[in-house]
């Protein structure tokens, strides 16, 4: 599967590092989370930038996949692109997306990411089952987030094992986050990737094909001619205004808003998931907020955020359609991510 990046400007985490005292000193690209970096300017002045990266711990694993027989990750056109697919141990891409297991069986596959975005980048992998973030094993190591580093024009097969399932339908989403610790505040992200999260989805039935019971909240949205599909914003009435707030103090509470719309011609059910620093948190009092929306309506939900630790913190909301339904490989985009807000806590 290919995912085309729409923006023409790709913001990256490249810091120019200077050594020596010569004005024509050589510049280096820093790739490994420096805490400080010095940028040399031609007129002789120096600008020192203090970074607030967390210490990156990449997930270590062996490549146990056999011959890579996939064709999905080869660029099909000029420009930047990202390949991602579920692969079997035989190195073949699995496209049907429906599996049947018995109780106690594990689901072992490779989640392969192909980086054709023009530069070396970090990625995160998260897994959700029935709209709840779950732990998974990577080469025998249990975790809720897998961090990897992929060089330009390379593919990386991540060996993933899922072992905890519900009886009946399990709606599995593999969320891939590109450039996952990008050190930018919200207004600086305007020129970054339009699509910095992508996903893979599949259905795993365990023992039978029963569907979990759920009762979505029937929300009374406002009818609108121009539907705002999905937006985080800082002013309640300024839905489409870009989020410009940059920083917070430790433990300071920030008010912000989520507007969700149903632009389809039929009523829809959606699950809304809040991620703070890529960990699922309650949204409006619920870990997964499932709503039923009439066609052509939108709602605005007030939210709050605060952080205890200094550094840049991420806020993202997922909007998931076709919940508790068998995966259809012919379906369109069913998992959307909001703008990634970056708040610097001082």
Short mmCIF file of C-alpha atoms in Angstrom, two decimals:
data_model
loop_
_atom_site.label_atom_id
_atom_site.label_comp_id
_atom_site.label_asym_id
_atom_site.label_seq_id
_atom_site.Cartn_x
_atom_site.Cartn_y
_atom_site.Cartn_z
CA UNK A 1 0.00 0.00 0.00
CA UNK A 2 1.26 3.48 -0.79
CA UNK A 3 0.55 6.65 1.02
CA UNK A 4 1.23 9.86 -0.92
CA UNK A 5 2.49 12.85 1.01
CA UNK A 6 0.67 15.96 -0.23
CA UNK A 7 2.77 18.80 1.06
CA UNK A 8 5.71 20.18 -0.86
CA UNK A 9 7.61 21.32 2.20
CA UNK A 10 8.95 18.62 4.47
CA UNK A 11 10.08 19.88 7.86
CA UNK A 12 12.78 17.69 9.32
CA UNK A 13 14.85 17.48 12.46
CA UNK A 14 18.18 18.47 10.99
CA UNK A 15 20.48 20.55 13.21
CA UNK A 16 23.68 22.00 11.75
CA UNK A 17 26.54 21.42 14.11
CA UNK A 18 29.77 23.45 14.01
CA UNK A 19 33.28 22.39 14.97
CA UNK A 20 36.47 24.47 15.18
CA UNK A 21 36.96 28.23 15.05
CA UNK A 22 37.47 28.76 11.31
CA UNK A 23 34.72 30.85 9.71
CA UNK A 24 34.55 28.26 6.91
CA UNK A 25 34.14 25.42 9.35
CA UNK A 26 32.49 22.20 8.16
CA UNK A 27 28.80 21.67 8.95
CA UNK A 28 27.51 18.30 10.15
CA UNK A 29 24.01 16.82 10.36
CA UNK A 30 23.09 15.67 13.87
CA UNK A 31 20.91 12.58 13.87
CA UNK A 32 20.99 11.28 17.43
CA UNK A 33 18.96 13.53 19.70
CA UNK A 34 21.50 16.21 20.73
CA UNK A 35 20.63 18.22 23.80
CA UNK A 36 22.37 21.31 22.42
CA UNK A 37 23.55 22.36 18.98
CA UNK A 38 25.40 25.41 17.68
CA UNK A 39 24.45 26.98 14.36
CA UNK A 40 27.18 29.03 12.68
CA UNK A 41 26.15 32.11 10.70
CA UNK A 42 28.32 33.62 7.93
CA UNK A 43 28.64 37.04 9.56
CA UNK A 44 30.46 35.45 12.48
CA UNK A 45 27.60 35.45 14.96
CA UNK A 46 26.59 32.20 16.60
CA UNK A 47 23.12 31.14 17.58
CA UNK A 48 22.75 28.40 20.22
CA UNK A 49 19.60 26.32 20.20
CA UNK A 50 18.58 24.34 23.29
CA UNK A 51 16.62 21.24 22.38
CA UNK A 52 14.22 19.37 24.61
CA UNK A 53 14.23 15.91 23.09
CA UNK A 54 13.36 12.95 25.27
CA UNK A 55 16.10 10.34 25.33
CA UNK A 56 15.21 8.05 22.45
CA UNK A 57 15.19 4.32 23.13
CA UNK A 58 14.83 2.49 19.85
CA UNK A 59 13.25 -0.96 19.95
CA UNK A 60 15.86 -3.60 19.15
CA UNK A 61 14.94 -6.73 17.21
CA UNK A 62 16.28 -9.18 14.67
CA UNK A 63 15.02 -9.30 11.09
CA UNK A 64 13.57 -12.81 11.06
CA UNK A 65 11.65 -12.44 7.82
CA UNK A 66 12.79 -14.54 4.90
CA UNK A 67 13.21 -13.20 1.41
CA UNK A 68 11.34 -9.92 0.89
CA UNK A 69 9.07 -10.70 -2.04
CA UNK A 70 6.89 -7.61 -1.69
CA UNK A 71 6.47 -5.04 -4.42
CA UNK A 72 4.35 -2.56 -2.46
CA UNK A 73 7.18 -0.37 -1.19
CA UNK A 74 8.79 0.55 -4.49
CA UNK A 75 8.09 4.17 -5.54
CA UNK A 76 5.43 4.27 -8.25
CA UNK A 77 5.87 7.95 -9.09
CA UNK A 78 8.19 10.84 -8.44
CA UNK A 79 7.91 12.59 -5.10
CA UNK A 80 7.79 11.53 -1.48
CA UNK A 81 5.87 8.45 -0.39
CA UNK A 82 5.56 6.00 2.48
CA UNK A 83 5.05 2.25 2.05
CA UNK A 84 3.34 0.22 4.76
CA UNK A 85 1.86 -3.26 4.79
CA UNK A 86 1.06 -6.38 6.81
CA UNK A 87 3.36 -9.20 5.71
CA UNK A 88 3.59 -12.90 6.43
CA UNK A 89 6.74 -14.85 7.27
CA UNK A 90 6.93 -15.80 3.60
CA UNK A 91 7.64 -12.17 2.72
CA UNK A 92 4.34 -11.68 0.91
CA UNK A 93 1.94 -8.80 1.51
CA UNK A 94 -1.40 -9.87 2.97
CA UNK A 95 -4.21 -7.74 1.54
CA UNK A 96 -7.46 -9.51 2.49
CA UNK A 97 -7.22 -8.38 6.11
CA UNK A 98 -9.52 -10.99 7.72
CA UNK A 99 -8.13 -13.75 9.96
CA UNK A 100 -9.58 -16.54 12.10
CA UNK A 101 -7.90 -17.79 15.29
CA UNK A 102 -8.79 -20.13 18.13
CA UNK A 103 -8.56 -19.14 21.80
CA UNK A 104 -4.93 -19.11 22.92
CA UNK A 105 -3.50 -18.64 19.42
CA UNK A 106 -1.21 -15.72 18.68
CA UNK A 107 -1.15 -13.43 15.66
CA UNK A 108 2.41 -13.16 14.31
CA UNK A 109 3.11 -10.92 11.34
CA UNK A 110 5.54 -8.30 10.08
CA UNK A 111 4.49 -4.67 9.87
CA UNK A 112 6.77 -3.36 7.15
CA UNK A 113 7.45 0.34 6.66
CA UNK A 114 9.14 1.68 3.53
CA UNK A 115 10.69 5.13 3.95
CA UNK A 116 10.71 7.02 0.64
CA UNK A 117 10.22 10.45 2.18
CA UNK A 118 13.57 11.85 1.10
CA UNK A 119 15.41 11.62 4.43
CA UNK A 120 16.21 9.37 7.39
CA UNK A 121 13.31 9.45 9.87
CA UNK A 122 12.00 8.11 13.17
CA UNK A 123 8.71 6.22 13.31
CA UNK A 124 6.45 4.94 16.07
CA UNK A 125 4.15 1.93 15.88
CA UNK A 126 1.05 1.70 18.11
CA UNK A 127 -1.64 -1.00 18.11
CA UNK A 128 -5.35 -0.70 18.94
CA UNK A 129 -7.92 -3.46 19.43
CA UNK A 130 -11.58 -2.43 19.30
CA UNK A 131 -10.50 1.22 19.70
CA UNK A 132 -8.34 0.62 22.79
CA UNK A 133 -4.54 0.88 22.80
CA UNK A 134 -2.96 -2.49 23.63
CA UNK A 135 0.48 -3.89 24.40
CA UNK A 136 2.17 -6.12 21.87
CA UNK A 137 5.43 -8.05 21.50
CA UNK A 138 8.29 -7.11 19.17
CA UNK A 139 10.77 -9.96 18.99
CA UNK A 140 9.65 -11.08 22.45
CA UNK A 141 9.73 -7.62 24.05
CA UNK A 142 6.40 -6.38 25.45
CA UNK A 143 5.59 -2.71 24.81
CA UNK A 144 2.81 -0.26 24.01
CA UNK A 145 4.89 1.84 21.59
CA UNK A 146 7.63 0.63 19.25
CA UNK A 147 10.23 3.24 18.20
CA UNK A 148 12.29 2.61 15.07
CA UNK A 149 14.71 4.54 12.86
CA UNK A 150 14.56 3.96 9.11
CA UNK A 151 17.04 5.32 6.59
CA UNK A 152 15.96 6.94 3.35
CA UNK A 153 14.90 4.46 0.65
CA UNK A 154 14.98 1.51 3.03
CA UNK A 155 12.29 -0.88 4.27
CA UNK A 156 12.04 -2.25 7.79
CA UNK A 157 9.95 -5.34 8.70
CA UNK A 158 8.91 -5.13 12.38
CA UNK A 159 8.10 -8.58 13.90
CA UNK A 160 4.85 -8.06 15.81
CA UNK A 161 3.01 -10.61 17.96
CA UNK A 162 -0.50 -10.02 19.31
CA UNK A 163 -1.66 -12.41 22.02
CA UNK A 164 -4.59 -10.79 23.85
CA UNK A 165 -7.97 -10.94 22.13
CA UNK A 166 -11.69 -10.77 22.79
CA UNK A 167 -13.95 -13.60 21.75
CA UNK A 168 -15.48 -12.82 18.39
CA UNK A 169 -14.51 -9.75 16.38
CA UNK A 170 -11.25 -7.92 17.11
CA UNK A 171 -10.85 -4.72 15.08
CA UNK A 172 -7.06 -4.24 14.87
CA UNK A 173 -5.46 -0.93 13.88
CA UNK A 174 -1.70 -0.55 13.45
CA UNK A 175 -0.98 3.19 13.72
CA UNK A 176 2.30 4.38 12.18
CA UNK A 177 3.54 7.80 13.30
CA UNK A 178 6.06 9.50 11.04
CA UNK A 179 8.83 11.69 12.52
CA UNK A 180 7.38 10.88 15.87
CA UNK A 181 9.34 13.22 18.14
CA UNK A 182 9.36 16.24 15.87
CA UNK A 183 10.52 19.11 18.07
CA UNK A 184 8.17 21.84 16.85
CA UNK A 185 5.41 23.84 18.45
CA UNK A 186 1.95 23.92 16.88
CA UNK A 187 2.36 26.96 14.62
CA UNK A 188 5.65 25.61 13.26
CA UNK A 189 3.91 22.42 12.19
CA UNK A 190 1.90 24.21 9.52
CA UNK A 191 4.59 23.40 6.96
CA UNK A 192 5.08 19.76 7.99
CA UNK A 193 3.44 16.64 6.61
CA UNK A 194 -0.28 16.81 6.00
CA UNK A 195 -0.32 13.11 6.75
CA UNK A 196 2.10 12.30 9.52
CA UNK A 197 0.13 9.31 10.76
CA UNK A 198 -0.94 6.40 8.56
CA UNK A 199 -2.55 3.10 9.47
CA UNK A 200 -3.12 -0.54 8.62
CA UNK A 201 -6.31 -2.30 9.62
CA UNK A 202 -7.46 -5.90 9.84
CA UNK A 203 -10.14 -8.05 11.49
CA UNK A 204 -9.23 -11.02 13.68
CA UNK A 205 -12.07 -13.36 14.66
CA UNK A 206 -11.42 -15.56 17.70
CA UNK A 207 -13.51 -18.76 18.00
CA UNK A 208 -16.55 -17.23 16.31
CA UNK A 209 -17.72 -14.16 14.40
CA UNK A 210 -19.84 -12.54 17.11
CA UNK A 211 -19.86 -8.74 17.25
CA UNK A 212 -19.27 -6.90 20.55
CA UNK A 213 -22.25 -4.97 21.82
CA UNK A 214 -21.86 -1.20 21.92
CA UNK A 215 -24.19 1.72 22.32
CA UNK A 216 -23.04 4.94 20.65
CA UNK A 217 -24.12 8.26 22.11
CA UNK A 218 -26.60 9.96 19.79
CA UNK A 219 -25.20 13.49 19.62
CA UNK A 220 -27.32 16.42 18.52
CA UNK A 221 -25.03 18.24 16.13
CA UNK A 222 -25.56 21.50 14.32
CA UNK A 223 -26.54 21.41 10.67
CA UNK A 224 -23.89 23.17 8.60
CA UNK A 225 -23.41 23.85 4.90
CA UNK A 226 -19.61 23.67 5.14
CA UNK A 227 -18.84 20.76 7.43
CA UNK A 228 -15.65 20.88 9.49
CA UNK A 229 -14.67 17.25 9.29
CA UNK A 230 -12.09 17.11 12.07
CA UNK A 231 -10.23 19.94 13.80
CA UNK A 232 -8.50 20.84 17.08
CA UNK A 233 -8.73 24.56 17.86
CA UNK A 234 -8.09 26.93 20.77
CA UNK A 235 -11.08 29.28 20.40
CA UNK A 236 -14.54 27.73 20.56
CA UNK A 237 -16.05 29.89 17.83
CA UNK A 238 -12.92 29.98 15.64
CA UNK A 239 -13.14 26.43 14.36
CA UNK A 240 -10.86 26.74 11.35
CA UNK A 241 -8.34 29.09 12.94
CA UNK A 242 -4.89 27.53 13.19
CA UNK A 243 -3.85 26.57 16.72
CA UNK A 244 -1.16 29.10 17.64
CA UNK A 245 -0.52 28.62 21.36
CA UNK A 246 3.08 27.54 21.90
CA UNK A 247 3.76 26.86 25.56
CA UNK A 248 2.44 26.01 29.01
CA UNK A 249 3.81 26.06 32.52
CA UNK A 250 4.10 22.78 34.39
CA UNK A 251 0.67 21.66 35.67
CA UNK A 252 -1.01 24.64 33.96
CA UNK A 253 -4.39 23.68 32.52
CA UNK A 254 -5.14 24.51 28.90
CA UNK A 255 -8.63 24.69 27.42
CA UNK A 256 -9.05 23.68 23.79
CA UNK A 257 -11.75 22.25 21.52
CA UNK A 258 -12.40 19.37 19.15
CA UNK A 259 -14.85 19.82 16.29
CA UNK A 260 -16.06 16.69 14.52
CA UNK A 261 -18.34 16.61 11.49
CA UNK A 262 -20.19 14.05 9.42
CA UNK A 263 -19.93 15.15 5.81
CA UNK A 264 -21.39 11.88 4.53
CA UNK A 265 -24.90 11.59 3.10
CA UNK A 266 -25.88 9.03 5.75
CA UNK A 267 -25.76 8.83 9.54
CA UNK A 268 -22.43 7.55 10.85
CA UNK A 269 -20.89 6.08 14.00
CA UNK A 270 -17.41 7.29 14.98
CA UNK A 271 -14.97 6.44 17.76
CA UNK A 272 -12.87 9.34 19.07
CA UNK A 273 -9.56 8.55 20.81
CA UNK A 274 -7.29 11.07 22.55
CA UNK A 275 -3.52 10.49 22.50
CA UNK A 276 -1.15 12.50 24.69
CA UNK A 277 2.48 11.70 23.96
CA UNK A 278 1.16 8.66 22.06
CA UNK A 279 -0.62 7.19 25.09
CA UNK A 280 -4.41 6.85 25.05
CA UNK A 281 -6.13 9.12 27.58
CA UNK A 282 -9.78 9.78 28.46
CA UNK A 283 -11.58 12.09 26.03
CA UNK A 284 -14.55 13.88 27.56
CA UNK A 285 -14.50 11.32 30.38
CA UNK A 286 -14.29 8.20 28.19
CA UNK A 287 -11.32 6.18 26.98
CA UNK A 288 -13.11 5.68 23.68
CA UNK A 289 -15.93 8.05 22.92
CA UNK A 290 -18.35 6.42 20.46
CA UNK A 291 -20.86 8.77 18.91
CA UNK A 292 -23.68 8.56 16.38
CA UNK A 293 -23.94 11.59 14.08
CA UNK A 294 -26.64 12.57 11.64
CA UNK A 295 -25.60 13.36 8.09
CA UNK A 296 -24.54 16.96 7.49
CA UNK A 297 -23.98 17.87 11.15
CA UNK A 298 -21.03 18.77 13.35
CA UNK A 299 -20.33 19.03 17.09
CA UNK A 300 -17.72 20.80 19.25
CA UNK A 301 -16.35 19.10 22.37
CA UNK A 302 -14.47 21.11 25.06
CA UNK A 303 -11.23 19.50 26.24
CA UNK A 304 -8.49 20.24 28.77
CA UNK A 305 -4.79 19.37 28.91
CA UNK A 306 -1.95 19.77 31.41
CA UNK A 307 1.52 18.24 31.71
CA UNK A 308 3.80 17.65 34.69
CA UNK A 309 7.13 17.38 32.88
CA UNK A 310 9.10 19.94 30.89
CA UNK A 311 9.67 19.49 27.17
CA UNK A 312 7.55 19.33 24.02
CA UNK A 313 4.36 17.29 24.46
CA UNK A 314 2.14 15.98 21.66
CA UNK A 315 -1.65 15.97 21.49
CA UNK A 316 -3.47 14.07 18.76
CA UNK A 317 -7.05 12.82 18.34
CA UNK A 318 -8.07 9.85 16.16
CA UNK A 319 -11.44 9.63 14.40
CA UNK A 320 -12.33 6.05 13.51
CA UNK A 321 -15.19 5.01 11.23
CA UNK A 322 -16.66 1.54 10.48
CA UNK A 323 -16.21 0.45 14.09
CA UNK A 324 -16.98 -3.16 15.02
CA UNK A 325 -17.33 -4.07 11.36
CA UNK A 326 -15.36 -6.58 9.32
CA UNK A 327 -12.46 -4.95 7.48
CA UNK A 328 -13.15 -4.19 3.82
CA UNK A 329 -9.98 -3.76 1.71
CA UNK A 330 -11.99 -1.69 -0.78
CA UNK A 331 -13.07 0.86 1.82
CA UNK A 332 -11.72 4.38 1.83
CA UNK A 333 -9.90 6.22 4.62
CA UNK A 334 -11.44 5.08 7.92
CA UNK A 335 -8.90 6.32 10.46
CA UNK A 336 -8.11 10.02 10.53
CA UNK A 337 -5.73 11.90 12.79
CA UNK A 338 -6.12 15.52 13.81
CA UNK A 339 -3.44 18.15 13.59
CA UNK A 340 -0.61 17.18 15.94
CA UNK A 341 -0.41 19.88 18.59
CA UNK A 342 3.03 20.44 20.08
CA UNK A 343 3.01 22.21 23.42
CA UNK A 344 6.30 23.20 25.02
CA UNK A 345 6.07 22.90 28.81
CA UNK A 346 8.51 25.10 30.72
#
